[in-house]
Amino acid sequence: MVSALALGACETTTTSEERPKPSPEQTENRINSAIEKALQDAENRGNKQESLLLLEQIYKRNSADPVVAARFARALREDEQLNKARLVLKPHTTGKKAHPDTLTEMAMVHLGLGDYQSAEETARESIALNPDQGRAFLALGTALDAQNRHEQAEEAFRQGLSHWKGDPAPILNNLALNLASQGNLKESLNVLEKARSLSPRRMEIERNYRIISTLYETSSGQSRRSFAPPPPAPSHKPDAPESLKNKIVIPAPATEKVENAEVEKVEKETLEEIQNLEEPAAPAQTSPSPKKRRLND
């Protein structure tokens, strides 16, 4: 009996001593998982600064991973740190190391810096590597729009919609602005209606909807007036001399002049608003300036 107990104790000790230690890779994975969990919690609470710090930790531990680099760079861009975002992305955007995620994010950074030609070229490179990317088409369309190539931009936005994953509000918003710039106001409003229904809390979309609605109503009002029948010719007084009958000029009513002036003013201001609309995200569209209404993401 004593021998059996002693043997059992010996076996317990041996099992404990021989328990394998986690490998460095396993330890690394556990740490990464813990940081990811903390990041998810910070994002759920809407704490962007804490999320950015945690993403930086993940990046420093995995700087060779292009997906991690793109994720960190996007957070930097949204925090208006465009130059730092570009440095993070650069090693993953050339040669054999080029990756679709980092190329797409670099295109977004170029948009934010106002370098639309580079944004277009980089977005095309990304699409060539992986054509199933909605965000790459969003970047391409926004870059083309900024260069006044509106028809090509519309095609890019529509292609992006067919590949989009997640909330499509950013690309719907930019497509709507593109259509408005081409004069397709009714279709633009239809697209914004869809975006509003999918993302009712996006203030940029609400603002764009109000602006384009005003422009559409103004345009419709002018069309109705242009098709209205002309007023009857004024009758001349019986005693008016024959030589003056064809020289009488009746001025337009003052109220109509005021109305036309107001319409022209509203239309001019609204057109200026729409011409200044530009994107998804940062000053100069790196970090979207508060006056711009395009969404890059």
PDB file of C-alpha atoms in Angstrom:
ATOM      1  CA  MET A   1       0.000   0.000   0.000  1.00  0.00           C
ATOM      2  CA  VAL A   2       2.781   2.369   0.939  1.00  0.00           C
ATOM      3  CA  SER A   3       4.635   1.549  -2.281  1.00  0.00           C
ATOM      4  CA  ALA A   4       1.572   2.297  -4.392  1.00  0.00           C
ATOM      5  CA  LEU A   5       1.113   5.703  -2.749  1.00  0.00           C
ATOM      6  CA  ALA A   6       4.768   6.506  -3.191  1.00  0.00           C
ATOM      7  CA  LEU A   7       4.602   5.547  -6.848  1.00  0.00           C
ATOM      8  CA  GLY A   8       1.531   7.735  -7.382  1.00  0.00           C
ATOM      9  CA  ALA A   9       3.256  10.692  -5.783  1.00  0.00           C
ATOM     10  CA  CYS A  10       6.301  10.115  -7.939  1.00  0.00           C
ATOM     11  CA  GLU A  11       4.192  10.051 -11.116  1.00  0.00           C
ATOM     12  CA  THR A  12       2.466  13.306 -10.172  1.00  0.00           C
ATOM     13  CA  THR A  13       5.783  15.034  -9.659  1.00  0.00           C
ATOM     14  CA  THR A  14       7.157  13.757 -12.954  1.00  0.00           C
ATOM     15  CA  THR A  15       4.088  14.915 -14.927  1.00  0.00           C
ATOM     16  CA  SER A  16       4.334  18.413 -13.460  1.00  0.00           C
ATOM     17  CA  GLU A  17       8.037  18.693 -14.192  1.00  0.00           C
ATOM     18  CA  GLU A  18       7.659  17.473 -17.775  1.00  0.00           C
ATOM     19  CA  ARG A  19       4.782  19.824 -18.715  1.00  0.00           C
ATOM     20  CA  PRO A  20       6.010  21.503 -21.919  1.00  0.00           C
ATOM     21  CA  LYS A  21       6.678  25.215 -21.826  1.00  0.00           C
ATOM     22  CA  PRO A  22       4.936  27.336 -24.477  1.00  0.00           C
ATOM     23  CA  SER A  23       7.082  28.072 -27.497  1.00  0.00           C
ATOM     24  CA  PRO A  24       8.090  31.670 -28.266  1.00  0.00           C
ATOM     25  CA  GLU A  25       5.552  31.627 -31.093  1.00  0.00           C
ATOM     26  CA  GLN A  26       2.766  30.506 -28.754  1.00  0.00           C
ATOM     27  CA  THR A  27       3.699  33.204 -26.262  1.00  0.00           C
ATOM     28  CA  GLU A  28       3.688  35.805 -29.045  1.00  0.00           C
ATOM     29  CA  ASN A  29       0.258  34.666 -30.212  1.00  0.00           C
ATOM     30  CA  ARG A  30      -1.143  34.919 -26.695  1.00  0.00           C
ATOM     31  CA  ILE A  31       0.145  38.470 -26.320  1.00  0.00           C
ATOM     32  CA  ASN A  32      -1.255  39.453 -29.716  1.00  0.00           C
ATOM     33  CA  SER A  33      -4.612  37.934 -28.803  1.00  0.00           C
ATOM     34  CA  ALA A  34      -4.699  39.911 -25.558  1.00  0.00           C
ATOM     35  CA  ILE A  35      -3.937  43.165 -27.407  1.00  0.00           C
ATOM     36  CA  GLU A  36      -6.580  42.366 -30.041  1.00  0.00           C
ATOM     37  CA  LYS A  37      -9.127  41.811 -27.301  1.00  0.00           C
ATOM     38  CA  ALA A  38      -8.252  45.159 -25.711  1.00  0.00           C
ATOM     39  CA  LEU A  39      -8.463  46.799 -29.140  1.00  0.00           C
ATOM     40  CA  GLN A  40     -11.920  45.388 -29.759  1.00  0.00           C
ATOM     41  CA  ASP A  41     -13.051  46.731 -26.400  1.00  0.00           C
ATOM     42  CA  ALA A  42     -11.637  50.199 -27.167  1.00  0.00           C
ATOM     43  CA  GLU A  43     -13.347  50.253 -30.568  1.00  0.00           C
ATOM     44  CA  ASN A  44     -16.653  49.216 -29.022  1.00  0.00           C
ATOM     45  CA  ARG A  45     -16.346  52.139 -26.609  1.00  0.00           C
ATOM     46  CA  GLY A  46     -15.475  54.510 -29.444  1.00  0.00           C
ATOM     47  CA  ASN A  47     -12.119  55.445 -27.929  1.00  0.00           C
ATOM     48  CA  LYS A  48     -10.110  56.242 -31.067  1.00  0.00           C
ATOM     49  CA  GLN A  49      -6.928  57.349 -29.317  1.00  0.00           C
ATOM     50  CA  GLU A  50      -6.734  54.166 -27.258  1.00  0.00           C
ATOM     51  CA  SER A  51      -7.448  52.134 -30.402  1.00  0.00           C
ATOM     52  CA  LEU A  52      -4.633  53.921 -32.224  1.00  0.00           C
ATOM     53  CA  LEU A  53      -2.145  53.175 -29.439  1.00  0.00           C
ATOM     54  CA  LEU A  54      -3.116  49.511 -29.391  1.00  0.00           C
ATOM     55  CA  LEU A  55      -2.842  49.274 -33.178  1.00  0.00           C
ATOM     56  CA  GLU A  56       0.636  50.756 -32.912  1.00  0.00           C
ATOM     57  CA  GLN A  57       1.590  48.027 -30.431  1.00  0.00           C
ATOM     58  CA  ILE A  58       0.301  45.364 -32.798  1.00  0.00           C
ATOM     59  CA  TYR A  59       2.180  46.958 -35.698  1.00  0.00           C
ATOM     60  CA  LYS A  60       5.480  47.121 -33.783  1.00  0.00           C
ATOM     61  CA  ARG A  61       5.175  43.415 -33.015  1.00  0.00           C
ATOM     62  CA  ASN A  62       4.209  42.534 -36.608  1.00  0.00           C
ATOM     63  CA  SER A  63       5.679  45.270 -38.807  1.00  0.00           C
ATOM     64  CA  ALA A  64       6.442  42.809 -41.620  1.00  0.00           C
ATOM     65  CA  ASP A  65       2.749  41.947 -42.018  1.00  0.00           C
ATOM     66  CA  PRO A  66       1.214  44.129 -44.790  1.00  0.00           C
ATOM     67  CA  VAL A  67      -2.328  43.656 -43.483  1.00  0.00           C
ATOM     68  CA  VAL A  68      -1.278  44.914 -40.048  1.00  0.00           C
ATOM     69  CA  ALA A  69       0.568  47.834 -41.664  1.00  0.00           C
ATOM     70  CA  ALA A  70      -2.504  48.795 -43.713  1.00  0.00           C
ATOM     71  CA  ARG A  71      -4.707  48.630 -40.635  1.00  0.00           C
ATOM     72  CA  PHE A  72      -2.401  50.861 -38.600  1.00  0.00           C
ATOM     73  CA  ALA A  73      -1.928  53.298 -41.500  1.00  0.00           C
ATOM     74  CA  ARG A  74      -5.675  53.671 -41.904  1.00  0.00           C
ATOM     75  CA  ALA A  75      -6.008  54.619 -38.240  1.00  0.00           C
ATOM     76  CA  LEU A  76      -3.179  57.137 -38.651  1.00  0.00           C
ATOM     77  CA  ARG A  77      -4.841  58.628 -41.730  1.00  0.00           C
ATOM     78  CA  GLU A  78      -8.148  58.985 -39.926  1.00  0.00           C
ATOM     79  CA  ASP A  79      -6.208  60.743 -37.148  1.00  0.00           C
ATOM     80  CA  GLU A  80      -4.802  63.101 -39.825  1.00  0.00           C
ATOM     81  CA  GLN A  81      -1.254  61.733 -39.455  1.00  0.00           C
ATOM     82  CA  LEU A  82      -0.817  61.335 -43.203  1.00  0.00           C
ATOM     83  CA  ASN A  83       2.954  61.479 -43.474  1.00  0.00           C
ATOM     84  CA  LYS A  84       3.385  58.861 -40.764  1.00  0.00           C
ATOM     85  CA  ALA A  85       0.801  56.673 -42.483  1.00  0.00           C
ATOM     86  CA  ARG A  86       2.767  56.951 -45.729  1.00  0.00           C
ATOM     87  CA  LEU A  87       5.988  55.864 -43.992  1.00  0.00           C
ATOM     88  CA  VAL A  88       4.250  52.825 -42.490  1.00  0.00           C
ATOM     89  CA  LEU A  89       2.884  51.796 -45.899  1.00  0.00           C
ATOM     90  CA  LYS A  90       5.913  52.479 -48.096  1.00  0.00           C
ATOM     91  CA  PRO A  91       7.800  49.177 -47.468  1.00  0.00           C
ATOM     92  CA  HIS A  92       4.703  47.244 -48.569  1.00  0.00           C
ATOM     93  CA  THR A  93       3.904  49.098 -51.792  1.00  0.00           C
ATOM     94  CA  THR A  94       6.800  48.349 -54.142  1.00  0.00           C
ATOM     95  CA  GLY A  95       8.161  45.330 -55.956  1.00  0.00           C
ATOM     96  CA  LYS A  96       7.373  41.858 -54.730  1.00  0.00           C
ATOM     97  CA  LYS A  97       6.324  43.220 -51.342  1.00  0.00           C
ATOM     98  CA  ALA A  98       3.448  45.218 -52.833  1.00  0.00           C
ATOM     99  CA  HIS A  99       0.149  44.151 -51.294  1.00  0.00           C
ATOM    100  CA  PRO A 100      -3.415  45.118 -52.339  1.00  0.00           C
ATOM    101  CA  ASP A 101      -4.362  46.312 -48.845  1.00  0.00           C
ATOM    102  CA  THR A 102      -1.357  48.595 -48.465  1.00  0.00           C
ATOM    103  CA  LEU A 103      -1.680  49.915 -52.029  1.00  0.00           C
ATOM    104  CA  THR A 104      -5.340  50.783 -51.481  1.00  0.00           C
ATOM    105  CA  GLU A 105      -4.551  52.545 -48.231  1.00  0.00           C
ATOM    106  CA  MET A 106      -1.671  54.404 -49.886  1.00  0.00           C
ATOM    107  CA  ALA A 107      -4.108  55.602 -52.560  1.00  0.00           C
ATOM    108  CA  MET A 108      -6.319  56.947 -49.763  1.00  0.00           C
ATOM    109  CA  VAL A 109      -3.326  58.742 -48.248  1.00  0.00           C
ATOM    110  CA  HIS A 110      -2.522  60.328 -51.630  1.00  0.00           C
ATOM    111  CA  LEU A 111      -6.124  61.533 -51.804  1.00  0.00           C
ATOM    112  CA  GLY A 112      -5.750  63.120 -48.401  1.00  0.00           C
ATOM    113  CA  LEU A 113      -2.593  64.882 -49.544  1.00  0.00           C
ATOM    114  CA  GLY A 114      -4.320  66.129 -52.687  1.00  0.00           C
ATOM    115  CA  ASP A 115      -2.073  64.109 -55.024  1.00  0.00           C
ATOM    116  CA  TYR A 116      -4.867  62.782 -57.243  1.00  0.00           C
ATOM    117  CA  GLN A 117      -2.646  61.505 -60.059  1.00  0.00           C
ATOM    118  CA  SER A 118      -0.655  59.319 -57.639  1.00  0.00           C
ATOM    119  CA  ALA A 119      -3.889  58.212 -55.984  1.00  0.00           C
ATOM    120  CA  GLU A 120      -5.248  57.081 -59.352  1.00  0.00           C
ATOM    121  CA  GLU A 121      -2.059  55.209 -60.288  1.00  0.00           C
ATOM    122  CA  THR A 122      -1.785  53.481 -56.901  1.00  0.00           C
ATOM    123  CA  ALA A 123      -5.446  52.465 -56.889  1.00  0.00           C
ATOM    124  CA  ARG A 124      -5.024  50.933 -60.352  1.00  0.00           C
ATOM    125  CA  GLU A 125      -1.982  48.972 -59.120  1.00  0.00           C
ATOM    126  CA  SER A 126      -4.039  47.635 -56.228  1.00  0.00           C
ATOM    127  CA  ILE A 127      -6.918  46.616 -58.505  1.00  0.00           C
ATOM    128  CA  ALA A 128      -4.460  44.863 -60.832  1.00  0.00           C
ATOM    129  CA  LEU A 129      -3.294  42.714 -57.905  1.00  0.00           C
ATOM    130  CA  ASN A 130      -6.815  42.047 -56.636  1.00  0.00           C
ATOM    131  CA  PRO A 131      -9.847  43.303 -58.597  1.00  0.00           C
ATOM    132  CA  ASP A 132     -12.258  42.186 -55.870  1.00  0.00           C
ATOM    133  CA  GLN A 133     -11.738  45.301 -53.732  1.00  0.00           C
ATOM    134  CA  GLY A 134     -14.509  47.804 -53.262  1.00  0.00           C
ATOM    135  CA  ARG A 135     -12.271  50.289 -51.438  1.00  0.00           C
ATOM    136  CA  ALA A 136      -9.713  50.327 -54.248  1.00  0.00           C
ATOM    137  CA  PHE A 137     -12.458  51.318 -56.691  1.00  0.00           C
ATOM    138  CA  LEU A 138     -13.651  53.954 -54.209  1.00  0.00           C
ATOM    139  CA  ALA A 139     -10.150  55.457 -54.170  1.00  0.00           C
ATOM    140  CA  LEU A 140      -9.932  55.285 -57.965  1.00  0.00           C
ATOM    141  CA  GLY A 141     -13.331  56.909 -58.488  1.00  0.00           C
ATOM    142  CA  THR A 142     -12.582  59.695 -56.020  1.00  0.00           C
ATOM    143  CA  ALA A 143      -9.237  60.406 -57.706  1.00  0.00           C
ATOM    144  CA  LEU A 144     -10.856  60.522 -61.158  1.00  0.00           C
ATOM    145  CA  ASP A 145     -13.657  62.770 -59.912  1.00  0.00           C
ATOM    146  CA  ALA A 146     -11.114  65.198 -58.487  1.00  0.00           C
ATOM    147  CA  GLN A 147      -9.545  65.382 -61.962  1.00  0.00           C
ATOM    148  CA  ASN A 148     -12.971  66.160 -63.516  1.00  0.00           C
ATOM    149  CA  ARG A 149     -13.109  62.795 -65.271  1.00  0.00           C
ATOM    150  CA  HIS A 150     -16.625  62.249 -64.040  1.00  0.00           C
ATOM    151  CA  GLU A 151     -17.829  59.542 -66.411  1.00  0.00           C
ATOM    152  CA  GLN A 152     -14.801  57.350 -65.689  1.00  0.00           C
ATOM    153  CA  ALA A 153     -15.273  58.027 -61.982  1.00  0.00           C
ATOM    154  CA  GLU A 154     -18.913  56.928 -62.152  1.00  0.00           C
ATOM    155  CA  GLU A 155     -17.853  53.652 -63.771  1.00  0.00           C
ATOM    156  CA  ALA A 156     -15.273  53.071 -61.011  1.00  0.00           C
ATOM    157  CA  PHE A 157     -17.825  53.750 -58.258  1.00  0.00           C
ATOM    158  CA  ARG A 158     -20.330  51.354 -59.809  1.00  0.00           C
ATOM    159  CA  GLN A 159     -17.683  48.644 -60.113  1.00  0.00           C
ATOM    160  CA  GLY A 160     -16.739  49.245 -56.502  1.00  0.00           C
ATOM    161  CA  LEU A 161     -20.346  48.782 -55.402  1.00  0.00           C
ATOM    162  CA  SER A 162     -20.418  45.322 -56.953  1.00  0.00           C
ATOM    163  CA  HIS A 163     -17.375  44.328 -54.863  1.00  0.00           C
ATOM    164  CA  TRP A 164     -18.193  46.268 -51.689  1.00  0.00           C
ATOM    165  CA  LYS A 165     -18.093  44.591 -48.284  1.00  0.00           C
ATOM    166  CA  GLY A 166     -19.775  46.117 -45.239  1.00  0.00           C
ATOM    167  CA  ASP A 167     -21.556  49.463 -44.999  1.00  0.00           C
ATOM    168  CA  PRO A 168     -21.692  50.922 -48.547  1.00  0.00           C
ATOM    169  CA  ALA A 169     -22.437  54.482 -47.372  1.00  0.00           C
ATOM    170  CA  PRO A 170     -19.010  55.900 -48.378  1.00  0.00           C
ATOM    171  CA  ILE A 171     -19.149  54.705 -51.967  1.00  0.00           C
ATOM    172  CA  LEU A 172     -22.866  55.487 -52.349  1.00  0.00           C
ATOM    173  CA  ASN A 173     -22.199  59.011 -51.099  1.00  0.00           C
ATOM    174  CA  ASN A 174     -19.379  59.575 -53.580  1.00  0.00           C
ATOM    175  CA  LEU A 175     -21.394  58.082 -56.432  1.00  0.00           C
ATOM    176  CA  ALA A 176     -24.254  60.461 -55.604  1.00  0.00           C
ATOM    177  CA  LEU A 177     -21.939  63.481 -55.678  1.00  0.00           C
ATOM    178  CA  ASN A 178     -20.493  62.270 -58.951  1.00  0.00           C
ATOM    179  CA  LEU A 179     -23.967  62.014 -60.496  1.00  0.00           C
ATOM    180  CA  ALA A 180     -24.824  65.496 -59.225  1.00  0.00           C
ATOM    181  CA  SER A 181     -21.684  66.910 -60.817  1.00  0.00           C
ATOM    182  CA  GLN A 182     -22.880  65.447 -64.125  1.00  0.00           C
ATOM    183  CA  GLY A 183     -26.300  67.068 -63.702  1.00  0.00           C
ATOM    184  CA  ASN A 184     -28.150  63.831 -62.870  1.00  0.00           C
ATOM    185  CA  LEU A 185     -29.763  65.306 -59.765  1.00  0.00           C
ATOM    186  CA  LYS A 186     -32.759  62.995 -59.488  1.00  0.00           C
ATOM    187  CA  GLU A 187     -30.619  59.855 -59.715  1.00  0.00           C
ATOM    188  CA  SER A 188     -28.194  61.408 -57.234  1.00  0.00           C
ATOM    189  CA  LEU A 189     -31.029  61.887 -54.732  1.00  0.00           C
ATOM    190  CA  ASN A 190     -32.157  58.281 -55.250  1.00  0.00           C
ATOM    191  CA  VAL A 191     -28.662  57.037 -54.415  1.00  0.00           C
ATOM    192  CA  LEU A 192     -28.489  59.262 -51.328  1.00  0.00           C
ATOM    193  CA  GLU A 193     -31.903  57.988 -50.219  1.00  0.00           C
ATOM    194  CA  LYS A 194     -30.486  54.472 -50.257  1.00  0.00           C
ATOM    195  CA  ALA A 195     -27.404  55.601 -48.336  1.00  0.00           C
ATOM    196  CA  ARG A 196     -29.591  57.352 -45.739  1.00  0.00           C
ATOM    197  CA  SER A 197     -31.670  54.222 -45.206  1.00  0.00           C
ATOM    198  CA  LEU A 198     -28.544  52.110 -44.703  1.00  0.00           C
ATOM    199  CA  SER A 199     -26.653  54.646 -42.560  1.00  0.00           C
ATOM    200  CA  PRO A 200     -29.192  57.047 -41.027  1.00  0.00           C
ATOM    201  CA  ARG A 201     -26.698  58.618 -38.610  1.00  0.00           C
ATOM    202  CA  ARG A 202     -24.098  59.811 -41.097  1.00  0.00           C
ATOM    203  CA  MET A 203     -24.275  63.594 -40.981  1.00  0.00           C
ATOM    204  CA  GLU A 204     -22.255  63.999 -44.196  1.00  0.00           C
ATOM    205  CA  ILE A 205     -24.912  62.106 -46.125  1.00  0.00           C
ATOM    206  CA  GLU A 206     -27.717  64.131 -44.561  1.00  0.00           C
ATOM    207  CA  ARG A 207     -25.971  67.369 -45.478  1.00  0.00           C
ATOM    208  CA  ASN A 208     -25.335  66.257 -49.049  1.00  0.00           C
ATOM    209  CA  TYR A 209     -28.954  65.186 -49.358  1.00  0.00           C
ATOM    210  CA  ARG A 210     -30.168  68.634 -48.291  1.00  0.00           C
ATOM    211  CA  ILE A 211     -27.783  70.425 -50.655  1.00  0.00           C
ATOM    212  CA  ILE A 212     -28.692  68.351 -53.698  1.00  0.00           C
ATOM    213  CA  SER A 213     -32.403  68.466 -52.825  1.00  0.00           C
ATOM    214  CA  THR A 214     -32.226  72.260 -52.853  1.00  0.00           C
ATOM    215  CA  LEU A 215     -30.443  72.247 -56.183  1.00  0.00           C
ATOM    216  CA  TYR A 216     -32.958  69.795 -57.651  1.00  0.00           C
ATOM    217  CA  GLU A 217     -35.963  71.802 -56.439  1.00  0.00           C
ATOM    218  CA  THR A 218     -34.446  75.008 -57.790  1.00  0.00           C
ATOM    219  CA  SER A 219     -33.723  73.370 -61.123  1.00  0.00           C
ATOM    220  CA  SER A 220     -37.236  71.911 -61.324  1.00  0.00           C
ATOM    221  CA  GLY A 221     -38.791  75.295 -60.531  1.00  0.00           C
ATOM    222  CA  GLN A 222     -36.871  76.971 -63.320  1.00  0.00           C
ATOM    223  CA  SER A 223     -37.916  74.247 -65.765  1.00  0.00           C
ATOM    224  CA  ARG A 224     -41.583  74.755 -64.931  1.00  0.00           C
ATOM    225  CA  ARG A 225     -41.266  78.507 -65.501  1.00  0.00           C
ATOM    226  CA  SER A 226     -39.492  78.027 -68.828  1.00  0.00           C
ATOM    227  CA  PHE A 227     -42.371  75.885 -70.129  1.00  0.00           C
ATOM    228  CA  ALA A 228     -45.123  78.207 -68.877  1.00  0.00           C
ATOM    229  CA  PRO A 229     -47.147  79.918 -71.640  1.00  0.00           C
ATOM    230  CA  PRO A 230     -46.201  83.561 -72.254  1.00  0.00           C
ATOM    231  CA  PRO A 231     -48.449  86.179 -70.647  1.00  0.00           C
ATOM    232  CA  PRO A 232     -51.019  87.861 -72.934  1.00  0.00           C
ATOM    233  CA  ALA A 233     -49.809  90.930 -74.764  1.00  0.00           C
ATOM    234  CA  PRO A 234     -50.735  94.137 -72.930  1.00  0.00           C
ATOM    235  CA  SER A 235     -53.615  96.057 -74.466  1.00  0.00           C
ATOM    236  CA  HIS A 236     -52.973  99.627 -75.512  1.00  0.00           C
ATOM    237  CA  LYS A 237     -55.151 102.473 -74.443  1.00  0.00           C
ATOM    238  CA  PRO A 238     -57.635 103.526 -77.207  1.00  0.00           C
ATOM    239  CA  ASP A 239     -56.246 107.014 -77.257  1.00  0.00           C
ATOM    240  CA  ALA A 240     -52.619 105.971 -77.573  1.00  0.00           C
ATOM    241  CA  PRO A 241     -51.067 107.395 -80.726  1.00  0.00           C
ATOM    242  CA  GLU A 242     -50.558 104.783 -83.463  1.00  0.00           C
ATOM    243  CA  SER A 243     -46.864 105.659 -83.637  1.00  0.00           C
ATOM    244  CA  LEU A 244     -46.372 104.599 -79.992  1.00  0.00           C
ATOM    245  CA  LYS A 245     -48.356 101.349 -79.995  1.00  0.00           C
ATOM    246  CA  ASN A 246     -45.339  99.220 -80.947  1.00  0.00           C
ATOM    247  CA  LYS A 247     -42.946 101.042 -78.628  1.00  0.00           C
ATOM    248  CA  ILE A 248     -44.653 100.441 -75.296  1.00  0.00           C
ATOM    249  CA  VAL A 249     -42.485  98.265 -72.997  1.00  0.00           C
ATOM    250  CA  ILE A 250     -44.097  96.745 -69.926  1.00  0.00           C
ATOM    251  CA  PRO A 251     -41.472  95.982 -67.243  1.00  0.00           C
ATOM    252  CA  ALA A 252     -41.594  92.588 -65.527  1.00  0.00           C
ATOM    253  CA  PRO A 253     -43.283  92.648 -62.115  1.00  0.00           C
ATOM    254  CA  ALA A 254     -40.855  93.530 -59.333  1.00  0.00           C
ATOM    255  CA  THR A 255     -41.730  90.392 -57.360  1.00  0.00           C
ATOM    256  CA  GLU A 256     -40.655  88.176 -60.254  1.00  0.00           C
ATOM    257  CA  LYS A 257     -37.311  89.954 -60.472  1.00  0.00           C
ATOM    258  CA  VAL A 258     -36.702  89.386 -56.764  1.00  0.00           C
ATOM    259  CA  GLU A 259     -37.703  85.743 -57.036  1.00  0.00           C
ATOM    260  CA  ASN A 260     -35.346  85.144 -59.951  1.00  0.00           C
ATOM    261  CA  ALA A 261     -32.502  86.851 -58.100  1.00  0.00           C
ATOM    262  CA  GLU A 262     -33.063  84.653 -55.053  1.00  0.00           C
ATOM    263  CA  VAL A 263     -33.210  81.508 -57.165  1.00  0.00           C
ATOM    264  CA  GLU A 264     -29.978  82.440 -58.903  1.00  0.00           C
ATOM    265  CA  LYS A 265     -28.344  83.129 -55.553  1.00  0.00           C
ATOM    266  CA  VAL A 266     -29.429  79.779 -54.064  1.00  0.00           C
ATOM    267  CA  GLU A 267     -28.377  77.936 -57.188  1.00  0.00           C
ATOM    268  CA  LYS A 268     -24.983  79.632 -57.241  1.00  0.00           C
ATOM    269  CA  GLU A 269     -24.320  78.878 -53.566  1.00  0.00           C
ATOM    270  CA  THR A 270     -25.458  75.284 -53.920  1.00  0.00           C
ATOM    271  CA  LEU A 271     -23.356  74.733 -57.026  1.00  0.00           C
ATOM    272  CA  GLU A 272     -20.348  76.109 -55.163  1.00  0.00           C
ATOM    273  CA  GLU A 273     -21.076  73.707 -52.295  1.00  0.00           C
ATOM    274  CA  ILE A 274     -21.205  70.744 -54.648  1.00  0.00           C
ATOM    275  CA  GLN A 275     -18.116  71.788 -56.581  1.00  0.00           C
ATOM    276  CA  ASN A 276     -16.242  71.901 -53.272  1.00  0.00           C
ATOM    277  CA  LEU A 277     -17.404  68.431 -52.248  1.00  0.00           C
ATOM    278  CA  GLU A 278     -14.543  66.007 -52.276  1.00  0.00           C
ATOM    279  CA  GLU A 279     -13.422  62.665 -49.826  1.00  0.00           C
ATOM    280  CA  PRO A 280     -13.826  59.608 -47.677  1.00  0.00           C
ATOM    281  CA  ALA A 281     -11.557  60.978 -45.297  1.00  0.00           C
ATOM    282  CA  ALA A 282      -8.800  63.796 -44.235  1.00  0.00           C
ATOM    283  CA  PRO A 283      -7.558  67.475 -44.834  1.00  0.00           C
ATOM    284  CA  ALA A 284      -6.764  67.973 -48.432  1.00  0.00           C
ATOM    285  CA  GLN A 285      -8.576  64.675 -48.324  1.00  0.00           C
ATOM    286  CA  THR A 286      -5.897  63.069 -46.370  1.00  0.00           C
ATOM    287  CA  SER A 287      -7.711  63.889 -43.373  1.00  0.00           C
ATOM    288  CA  PRO A 288     -10.916  65.204 -44.858  1.00  0.00           C
ATOM    289  CA  SER A 289     -11.318  68.886 -44.302  1.00  0.00           C
ATOM    290  CA  PRO A 290     -14.477  69.867 -42.450  1.00  0.00           C
ATOM    291  CA  LYS A 291     -15.788  71.639 -45.541  1.00  0.00           C
ATOM    292  CA  LYS A 292     -15.582  68.597 -47.779  1.00  0.00           C
ATOM    293  CA  ARG A 293     -18.344  66.095 -48.009  1.00  0.00           C
ATOM    294  CA  ARG A 294     -16.862  63.058 -49.741  1.00  0.00           C
ATOM    295  CA  LEU A 295     -16.349  59.885 -47.762  1.00  0.00           C
ATOM    296  CA  ASN A 296     -13.265  57.828 -48.562  1.00  0.00           C
ATOM    297  CA  ASP A 297     -14.188  55.063 -46.183  1.00  0.00           C
TER     298      ASP A 297
END
